[in-house]
mmCIF file of C-alpha atoms in Angstrom:
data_model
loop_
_atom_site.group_PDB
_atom_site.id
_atom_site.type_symbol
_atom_site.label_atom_id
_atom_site.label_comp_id
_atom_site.label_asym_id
_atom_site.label_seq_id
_atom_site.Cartn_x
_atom_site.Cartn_y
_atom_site.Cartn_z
ATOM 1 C CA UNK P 1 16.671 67.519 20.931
ATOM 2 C CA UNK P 2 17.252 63.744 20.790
ATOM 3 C CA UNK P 3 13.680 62.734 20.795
ATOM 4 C CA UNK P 4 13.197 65.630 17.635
ATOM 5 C CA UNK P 5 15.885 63.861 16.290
ATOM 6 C CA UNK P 6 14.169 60.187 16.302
ATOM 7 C CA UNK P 7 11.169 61.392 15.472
ATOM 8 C CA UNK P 8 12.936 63.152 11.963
ATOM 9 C CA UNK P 9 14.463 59.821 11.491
ATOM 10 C CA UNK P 10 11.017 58.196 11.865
ATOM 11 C CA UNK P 11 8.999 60.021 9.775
ATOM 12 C CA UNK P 12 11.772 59.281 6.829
ATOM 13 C CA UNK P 13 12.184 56.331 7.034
ATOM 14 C CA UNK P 14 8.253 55.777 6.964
ATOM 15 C CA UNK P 15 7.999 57.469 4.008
ATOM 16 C CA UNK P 16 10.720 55.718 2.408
ATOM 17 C CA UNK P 17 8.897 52.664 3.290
ATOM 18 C CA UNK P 18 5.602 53.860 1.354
ATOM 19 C CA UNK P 19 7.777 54.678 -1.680
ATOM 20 C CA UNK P 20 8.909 51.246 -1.645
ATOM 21 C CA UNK P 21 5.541 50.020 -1.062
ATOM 22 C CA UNK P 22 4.067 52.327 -4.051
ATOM 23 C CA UNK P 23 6.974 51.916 -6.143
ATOM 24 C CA UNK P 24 5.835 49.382 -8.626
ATOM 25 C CA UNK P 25 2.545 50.734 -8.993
ATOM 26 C CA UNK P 26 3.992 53.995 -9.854
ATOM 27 C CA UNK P 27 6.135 52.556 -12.410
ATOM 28 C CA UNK P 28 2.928 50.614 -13.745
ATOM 29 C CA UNK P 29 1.221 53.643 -14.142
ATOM 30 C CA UNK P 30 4.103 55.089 -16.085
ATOM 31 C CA UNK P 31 4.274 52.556 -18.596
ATOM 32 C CA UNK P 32 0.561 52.419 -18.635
ATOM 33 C CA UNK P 33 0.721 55.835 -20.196
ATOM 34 C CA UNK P 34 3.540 55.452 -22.361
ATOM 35 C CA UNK P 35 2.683 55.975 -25.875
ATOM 36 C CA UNK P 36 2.772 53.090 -28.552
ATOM 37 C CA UNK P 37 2.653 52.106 -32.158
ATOM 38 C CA UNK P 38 1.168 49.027 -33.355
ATOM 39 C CA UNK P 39 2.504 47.519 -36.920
ATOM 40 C CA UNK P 40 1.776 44.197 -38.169
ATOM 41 C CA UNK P 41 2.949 41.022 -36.643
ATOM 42 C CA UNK P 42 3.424 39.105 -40.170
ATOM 43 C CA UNK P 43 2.208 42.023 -42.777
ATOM 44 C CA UNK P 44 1.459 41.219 -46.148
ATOM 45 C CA UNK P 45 2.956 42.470 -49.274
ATOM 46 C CA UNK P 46 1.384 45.808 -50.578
ATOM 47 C CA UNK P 47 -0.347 45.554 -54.157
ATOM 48 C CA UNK P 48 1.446 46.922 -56.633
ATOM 49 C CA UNK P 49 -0.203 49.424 -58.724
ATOM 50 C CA UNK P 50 1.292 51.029 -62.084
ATOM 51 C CA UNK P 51 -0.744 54.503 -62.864
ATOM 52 C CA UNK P 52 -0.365 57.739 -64.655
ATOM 53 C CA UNK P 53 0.874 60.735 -62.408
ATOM 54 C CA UNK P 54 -0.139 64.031 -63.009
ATOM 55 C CA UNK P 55 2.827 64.403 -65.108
ATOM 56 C CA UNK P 56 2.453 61.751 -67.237
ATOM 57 C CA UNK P 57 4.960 59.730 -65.484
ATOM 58 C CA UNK P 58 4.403 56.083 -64.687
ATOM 59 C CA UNK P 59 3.525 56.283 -60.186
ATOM 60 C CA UNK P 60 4.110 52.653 -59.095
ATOM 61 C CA UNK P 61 5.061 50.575 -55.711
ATOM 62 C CA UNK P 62 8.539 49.137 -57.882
ATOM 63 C CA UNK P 63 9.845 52.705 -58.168
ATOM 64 C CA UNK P 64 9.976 53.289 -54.479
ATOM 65 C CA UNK P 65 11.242 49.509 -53.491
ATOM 66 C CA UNK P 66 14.452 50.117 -50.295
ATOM 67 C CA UNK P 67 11.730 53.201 -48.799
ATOM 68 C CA UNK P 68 9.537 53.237 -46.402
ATOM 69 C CA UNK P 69 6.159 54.220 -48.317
ATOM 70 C CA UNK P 70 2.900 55.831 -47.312
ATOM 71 C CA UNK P 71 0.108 55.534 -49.283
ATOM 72 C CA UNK P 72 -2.587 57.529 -49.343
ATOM 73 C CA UNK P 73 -5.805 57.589 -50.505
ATOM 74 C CA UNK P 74 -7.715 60.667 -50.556
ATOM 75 C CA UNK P 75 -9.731 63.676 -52.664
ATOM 76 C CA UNK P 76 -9.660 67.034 -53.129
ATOM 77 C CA UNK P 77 -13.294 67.243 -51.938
ATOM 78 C CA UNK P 78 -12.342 65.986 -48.692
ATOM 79 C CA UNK P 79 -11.789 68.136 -45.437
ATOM 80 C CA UNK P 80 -9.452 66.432 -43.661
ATOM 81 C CA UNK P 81 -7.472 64.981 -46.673
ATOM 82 C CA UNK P 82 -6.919 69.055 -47.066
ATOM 83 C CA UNK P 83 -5.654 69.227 -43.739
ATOM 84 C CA UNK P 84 -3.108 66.898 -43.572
ATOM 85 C CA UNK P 85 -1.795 67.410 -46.876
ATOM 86 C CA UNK P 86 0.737 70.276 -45.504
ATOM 87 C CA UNK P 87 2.027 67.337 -42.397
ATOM 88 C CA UNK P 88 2.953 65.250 -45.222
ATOM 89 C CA UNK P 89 4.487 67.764 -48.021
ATOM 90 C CA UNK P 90 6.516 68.261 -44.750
ATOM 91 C CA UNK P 91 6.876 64.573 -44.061
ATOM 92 C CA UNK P 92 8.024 64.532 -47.411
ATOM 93 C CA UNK P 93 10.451 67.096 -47.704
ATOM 94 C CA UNK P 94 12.360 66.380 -43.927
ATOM 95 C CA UNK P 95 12.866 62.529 -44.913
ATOM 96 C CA UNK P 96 13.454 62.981 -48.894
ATOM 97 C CA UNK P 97 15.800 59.953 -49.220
ATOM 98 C CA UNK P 98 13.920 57.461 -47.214
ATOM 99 C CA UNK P 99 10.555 58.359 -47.241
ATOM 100 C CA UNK P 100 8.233 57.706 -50.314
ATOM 101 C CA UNK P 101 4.541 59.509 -50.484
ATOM 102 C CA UNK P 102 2.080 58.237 -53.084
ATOM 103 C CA UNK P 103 -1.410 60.302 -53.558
ATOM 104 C CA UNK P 104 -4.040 58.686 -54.828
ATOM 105 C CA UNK P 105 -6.733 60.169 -56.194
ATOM 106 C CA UNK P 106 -10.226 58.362 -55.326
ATOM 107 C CA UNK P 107 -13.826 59.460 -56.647
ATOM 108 C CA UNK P 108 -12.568 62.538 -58.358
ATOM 109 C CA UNK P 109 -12.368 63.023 -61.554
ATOM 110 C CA UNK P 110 -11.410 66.400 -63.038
ATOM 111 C CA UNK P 111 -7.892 65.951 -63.876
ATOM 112 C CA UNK P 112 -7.066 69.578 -64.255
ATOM 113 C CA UNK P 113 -8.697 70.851 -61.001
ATOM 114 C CA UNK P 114 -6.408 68.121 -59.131
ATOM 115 C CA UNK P 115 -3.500 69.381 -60.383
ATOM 116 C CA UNK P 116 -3.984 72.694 -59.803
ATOM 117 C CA UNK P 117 -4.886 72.114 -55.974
ATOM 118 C CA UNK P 118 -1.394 69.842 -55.938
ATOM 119 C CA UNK P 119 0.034 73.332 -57.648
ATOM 120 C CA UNK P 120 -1.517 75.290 -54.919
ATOM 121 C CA UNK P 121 -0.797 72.815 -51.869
ATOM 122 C CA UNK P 122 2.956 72.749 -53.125
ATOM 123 C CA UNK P 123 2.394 68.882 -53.591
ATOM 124 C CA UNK P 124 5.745 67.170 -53.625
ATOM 125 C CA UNK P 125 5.411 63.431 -53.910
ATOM 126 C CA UNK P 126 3.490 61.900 -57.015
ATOM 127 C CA UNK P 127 -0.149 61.738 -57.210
ATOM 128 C CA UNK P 128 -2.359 59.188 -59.122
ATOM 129 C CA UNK P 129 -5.756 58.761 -60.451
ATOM 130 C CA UNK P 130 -6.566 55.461 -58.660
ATOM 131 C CA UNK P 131 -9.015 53.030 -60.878
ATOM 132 C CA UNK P 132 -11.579 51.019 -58.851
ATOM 133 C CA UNK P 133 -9.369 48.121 -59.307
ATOM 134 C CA UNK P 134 -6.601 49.153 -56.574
ATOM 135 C CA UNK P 135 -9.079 50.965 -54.715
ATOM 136 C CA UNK P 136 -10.715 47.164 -54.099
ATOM 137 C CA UNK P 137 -7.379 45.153 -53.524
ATOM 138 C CA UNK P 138 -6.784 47.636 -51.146
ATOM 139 C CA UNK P 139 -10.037 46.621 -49.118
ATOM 140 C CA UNK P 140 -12.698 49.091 -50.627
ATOM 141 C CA UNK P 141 -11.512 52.390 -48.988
ATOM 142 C CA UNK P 142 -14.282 52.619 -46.799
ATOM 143 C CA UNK P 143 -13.099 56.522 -45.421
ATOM 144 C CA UNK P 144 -10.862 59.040 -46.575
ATOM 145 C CA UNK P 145 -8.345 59.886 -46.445
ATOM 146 C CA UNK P 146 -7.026 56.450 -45.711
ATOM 147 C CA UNK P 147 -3.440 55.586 -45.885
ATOM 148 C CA UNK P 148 -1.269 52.157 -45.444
ATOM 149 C CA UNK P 149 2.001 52.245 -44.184
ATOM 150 C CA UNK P 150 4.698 50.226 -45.798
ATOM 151 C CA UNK P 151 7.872 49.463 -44.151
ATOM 152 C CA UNK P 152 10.900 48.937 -46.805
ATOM 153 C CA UNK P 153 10.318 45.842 -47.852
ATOM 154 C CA UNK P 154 7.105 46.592 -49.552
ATOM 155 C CA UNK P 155 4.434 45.094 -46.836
ATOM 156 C CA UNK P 156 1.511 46.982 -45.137
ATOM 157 C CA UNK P 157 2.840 47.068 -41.784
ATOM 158 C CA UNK P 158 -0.268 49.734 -40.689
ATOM 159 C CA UNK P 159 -3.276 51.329 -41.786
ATOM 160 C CA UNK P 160 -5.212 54.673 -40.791
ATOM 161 C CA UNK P 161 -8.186 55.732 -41.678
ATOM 162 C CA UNK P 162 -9.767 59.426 -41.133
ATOM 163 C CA UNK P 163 -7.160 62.244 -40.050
ATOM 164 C CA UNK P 164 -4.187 61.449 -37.772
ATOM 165 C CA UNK P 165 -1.882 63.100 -35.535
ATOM 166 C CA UNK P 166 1.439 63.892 -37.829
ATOM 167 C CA UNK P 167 3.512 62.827 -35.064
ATOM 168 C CA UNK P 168 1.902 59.195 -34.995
ATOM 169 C CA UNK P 169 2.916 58.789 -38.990
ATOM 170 C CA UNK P 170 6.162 60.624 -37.978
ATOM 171 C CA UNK P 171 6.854 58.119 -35.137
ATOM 172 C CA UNK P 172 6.121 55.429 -37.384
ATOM 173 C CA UNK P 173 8.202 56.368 -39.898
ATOM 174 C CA UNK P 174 11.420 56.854 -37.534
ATOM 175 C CA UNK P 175 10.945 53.478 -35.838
ATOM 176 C CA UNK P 176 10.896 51.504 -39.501
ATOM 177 C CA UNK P 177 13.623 53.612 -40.310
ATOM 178 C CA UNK P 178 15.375 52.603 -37.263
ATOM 179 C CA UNK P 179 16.027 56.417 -36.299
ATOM 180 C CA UNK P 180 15.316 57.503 -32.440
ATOM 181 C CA UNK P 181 11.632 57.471 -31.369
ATOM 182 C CA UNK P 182 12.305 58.587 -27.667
ATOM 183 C CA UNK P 183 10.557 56.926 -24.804
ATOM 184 C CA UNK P 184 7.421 54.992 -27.138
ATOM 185 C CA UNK P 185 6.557 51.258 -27.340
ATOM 186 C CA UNK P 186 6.773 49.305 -30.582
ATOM 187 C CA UNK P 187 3.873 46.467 -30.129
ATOM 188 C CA UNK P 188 3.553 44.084 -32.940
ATOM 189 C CA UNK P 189 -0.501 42.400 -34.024
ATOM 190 C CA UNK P 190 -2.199 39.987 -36.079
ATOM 191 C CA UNK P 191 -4.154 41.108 -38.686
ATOM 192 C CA UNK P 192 -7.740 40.038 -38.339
ATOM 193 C CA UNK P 193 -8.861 42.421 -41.206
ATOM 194 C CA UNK P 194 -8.427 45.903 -39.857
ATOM 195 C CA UNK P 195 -5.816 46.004 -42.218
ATOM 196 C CA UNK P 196 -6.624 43.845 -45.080
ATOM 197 C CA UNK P 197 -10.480 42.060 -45.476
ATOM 198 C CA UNK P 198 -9.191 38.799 -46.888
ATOM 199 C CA UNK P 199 -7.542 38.424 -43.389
ATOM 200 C CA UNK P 200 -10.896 38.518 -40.881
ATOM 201 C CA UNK P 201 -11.207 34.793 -41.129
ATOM 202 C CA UNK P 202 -8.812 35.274 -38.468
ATOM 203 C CA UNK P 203 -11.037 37.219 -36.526
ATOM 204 C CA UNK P 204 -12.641 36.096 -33.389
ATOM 205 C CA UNK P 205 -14.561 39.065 -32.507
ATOM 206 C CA UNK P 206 -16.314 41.252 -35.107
ATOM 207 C CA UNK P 207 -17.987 44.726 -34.460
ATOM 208 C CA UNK P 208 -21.607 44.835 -33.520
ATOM 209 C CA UNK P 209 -22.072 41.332 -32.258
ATOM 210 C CA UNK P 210 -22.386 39.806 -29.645
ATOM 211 C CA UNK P 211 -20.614 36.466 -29.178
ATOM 212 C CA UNK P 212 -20.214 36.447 -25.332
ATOM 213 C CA UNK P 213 -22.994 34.054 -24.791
ATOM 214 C CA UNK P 214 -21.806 31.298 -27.024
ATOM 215 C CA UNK P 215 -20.121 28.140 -25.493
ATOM 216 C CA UNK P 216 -16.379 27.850 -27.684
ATOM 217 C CA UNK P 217 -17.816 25.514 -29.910
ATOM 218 C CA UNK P 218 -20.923 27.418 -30.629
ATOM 219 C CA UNK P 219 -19.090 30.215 -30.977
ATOM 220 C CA UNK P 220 -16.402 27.897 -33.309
ATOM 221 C CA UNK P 221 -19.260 27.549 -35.828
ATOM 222 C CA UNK P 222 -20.981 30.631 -35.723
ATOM 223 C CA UNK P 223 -17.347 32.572 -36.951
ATOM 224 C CA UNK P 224 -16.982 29.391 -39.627
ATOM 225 C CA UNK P 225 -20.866 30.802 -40.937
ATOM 226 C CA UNK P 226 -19.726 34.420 -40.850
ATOM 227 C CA UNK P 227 -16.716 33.745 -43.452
ATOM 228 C CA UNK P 228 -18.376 31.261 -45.083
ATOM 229 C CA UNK P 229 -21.703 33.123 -46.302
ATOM 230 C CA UNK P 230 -21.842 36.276 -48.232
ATOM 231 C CA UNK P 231 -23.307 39.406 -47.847
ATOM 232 C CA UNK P 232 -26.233 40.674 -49.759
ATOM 233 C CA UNK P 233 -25.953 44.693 -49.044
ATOM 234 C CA UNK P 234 -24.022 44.354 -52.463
ATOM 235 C CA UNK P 235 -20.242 44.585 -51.204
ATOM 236 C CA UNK P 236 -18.947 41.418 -52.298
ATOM 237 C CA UNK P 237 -17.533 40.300 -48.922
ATOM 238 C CA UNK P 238 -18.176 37.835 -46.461
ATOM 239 C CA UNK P 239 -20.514 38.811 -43.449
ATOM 240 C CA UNK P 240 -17.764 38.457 -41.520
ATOM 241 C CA UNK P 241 -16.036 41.152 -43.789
ATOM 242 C CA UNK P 242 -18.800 43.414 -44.258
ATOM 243 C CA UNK P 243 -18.739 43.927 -40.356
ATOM 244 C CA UNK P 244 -15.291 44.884 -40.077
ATOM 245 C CA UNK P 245 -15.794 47.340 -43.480
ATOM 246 C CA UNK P 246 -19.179 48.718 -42.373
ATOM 247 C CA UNK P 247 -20.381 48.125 -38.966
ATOM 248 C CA UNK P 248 -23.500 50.073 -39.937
ATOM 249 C CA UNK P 249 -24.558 47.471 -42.382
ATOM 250 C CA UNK P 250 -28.169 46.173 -41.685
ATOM 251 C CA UNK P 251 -28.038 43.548 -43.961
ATOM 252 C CA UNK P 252 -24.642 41.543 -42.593
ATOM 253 C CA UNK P 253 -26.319 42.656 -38.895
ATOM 254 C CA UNK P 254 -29.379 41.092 -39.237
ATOM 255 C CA UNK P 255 -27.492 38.156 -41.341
ATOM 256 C CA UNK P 256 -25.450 37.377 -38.302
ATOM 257 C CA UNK P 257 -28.191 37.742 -35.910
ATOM 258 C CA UNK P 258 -30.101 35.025 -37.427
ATOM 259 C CA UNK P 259 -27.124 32.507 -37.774
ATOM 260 C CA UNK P 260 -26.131 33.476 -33.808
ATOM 261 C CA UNK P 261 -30.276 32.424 -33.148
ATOM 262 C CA UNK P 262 -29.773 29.320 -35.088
ATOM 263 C CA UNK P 263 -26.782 28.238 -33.090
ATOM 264 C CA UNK P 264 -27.717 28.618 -30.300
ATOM 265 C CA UNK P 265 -31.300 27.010 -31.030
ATOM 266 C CA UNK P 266 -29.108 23.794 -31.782
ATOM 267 C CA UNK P 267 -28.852 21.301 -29.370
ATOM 268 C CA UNK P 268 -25.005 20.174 -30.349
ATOM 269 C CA UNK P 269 -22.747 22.409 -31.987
ATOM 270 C CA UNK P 270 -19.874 20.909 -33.717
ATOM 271 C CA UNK P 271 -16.981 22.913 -34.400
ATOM 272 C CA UNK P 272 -15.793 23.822 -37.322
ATOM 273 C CA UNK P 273 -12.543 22.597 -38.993
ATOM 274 C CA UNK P 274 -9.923 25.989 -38.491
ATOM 275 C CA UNK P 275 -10.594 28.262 -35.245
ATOM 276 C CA UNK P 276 -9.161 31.622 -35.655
ATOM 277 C CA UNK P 277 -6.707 31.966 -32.692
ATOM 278 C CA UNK P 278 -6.076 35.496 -31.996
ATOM 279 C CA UNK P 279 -8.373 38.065 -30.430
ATOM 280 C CA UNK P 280 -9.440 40.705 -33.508
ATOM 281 C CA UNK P 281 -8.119 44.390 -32.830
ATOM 282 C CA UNK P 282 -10.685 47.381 -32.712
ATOM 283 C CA UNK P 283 -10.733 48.922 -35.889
ATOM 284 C CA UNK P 284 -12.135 52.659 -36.830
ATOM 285 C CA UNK P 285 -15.713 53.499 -37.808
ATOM 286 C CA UNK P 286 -15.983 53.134 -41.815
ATOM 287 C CA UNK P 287 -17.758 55.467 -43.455
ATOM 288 C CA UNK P 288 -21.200 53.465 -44.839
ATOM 289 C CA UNK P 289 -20.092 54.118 -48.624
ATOM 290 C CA UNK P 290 -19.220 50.950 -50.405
ATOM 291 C CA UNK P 291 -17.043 50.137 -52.917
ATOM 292 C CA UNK P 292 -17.466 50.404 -56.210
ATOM 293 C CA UNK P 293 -18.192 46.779 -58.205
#
């Protein structure tokens, strides 16, 4: 009886011992899996638009200044701009007060047939005919639907691009409103142009190349080239840009490929004046439409 006893006593305290011993790799794990949202470190302000809603009434940025705003870009055309128009009439009508949806309208036309699909949809936030010009300042629109999240001072604190989870813009939307998002991690970036173009001079790794065989100064001068020269596909950006908007692009691919060959052909690479410092974020696969000039 004693020696059962002992043995019981044993056996719990060795597994006690292997909890301890596990213990911080459990929790690890745990947080490893933990969901997160991302919003800019230092956003930028949003540009402000003024267009004509379907009503006739003036849809503008100004009007909706206090709120957090999503805007989002999208056409009737498009599959999963369809789909996620219900999460947001929903989005819409839950957070009324705070909350500030603006549609607009890209690379369709036929003013009548929108509003009778924002009829039929039971569209309840204003929707736009968006010109070419804010489709540009707000980095070409490469997918749709696309929308940028504003927190309420008016800056572009995220950006999504293709059809997302309603919870994620839900989530996102609680935390700037500084309402309960249960057990999920804020994290804070730089933008290195995932979220605006003009920002990928900040960039220090761009889709589709290769930069892993450069010594830091090579590689120093080889990102100074890739902002500094243009691409010719017609886009109007940088190579540097074009990679982040289309990583499909031949022409900024084989651009880059030949200033990487030329680097490292030199014998002494001397680094350029500014160094981007922070590591670029992965960004989501553009569609390979570009924007109109």
């Amino acid at each position: 009886m004693k020696l059962t006893f002992y043995r019981c006593a044993l056996l719990r305290y060795l597994v006690a011992s292997l909890l301890l011993c596990f213990f911080p790799l459990l929790v690890s794990a745990q947080q490893d899996n933990q969901p997160t949202i991302r919003f800019v470190r230092n956003p930028d302000p949003a540009p402000e638009f003024k267009l004509a809603g379907l009503d006739g009434k003036p849809v503008t940025l100004a009007d909706s200044k206090g709120k957090v705003v999503l805007v989002n870009f999208w056409a009737s055309w498009c599959g999963p701009c369809r789909a996620e128009i219900p999460d947001l009439v929903e989005l819409q009508k839950k957070y009324k007060d705070r909350l500030q949806i603006l549609g607009l309208v890209v690379d369709d036309e036929d003013l009548d047939a929108i509003k009778k699909f924002a009829a039929r949809f039971g569209i309840n936030y204003p929707v736009a005919l968006a010109n070419n010009e804010i489709r540009l300042q707000y980095g070409g629109i490469p997918a749709l639907p696309t929308s940028f999240v504003l927190d309420s001072e008016g800056r572009v604190v995220q950006k999504h691009e293709g059809l997302r989870d309603p919870v994620l813009y839900e989530t996102e939307i609680r935390s700037l409103l500084g309402l309960p998002i249960g057990n999920v991690k804020v994290e804070t970036f730089e933008d290195t142009g995932e979220i605006f173009l003009k920002n990928a001079d900040r960039a220090t790794e761009l889709p589709g190349v290769d930069l892993s065989k450069l010594t830091p100064e090579q590689k120093t001068v080889a990102l100074h080239k890739f902002n500094a020269e243009s691409c010719t596909c017609g886009c109007g950006y940088t190579l540097a840009q074009c990679r982040i908007y289309d990583r499909d692009c031949k022409t900024s691919k084989d651009a880059v490929t030949k200033i990487l060959a030329a680097v490292t052909a030199a014998p002494h690479a001397t680094p350029a004046s500014a160094a981007p410092s922070q590591p670029a974020s992965p960004v989501a696969s553009p569609s390979p439409e570009k924007p109109h000039e």
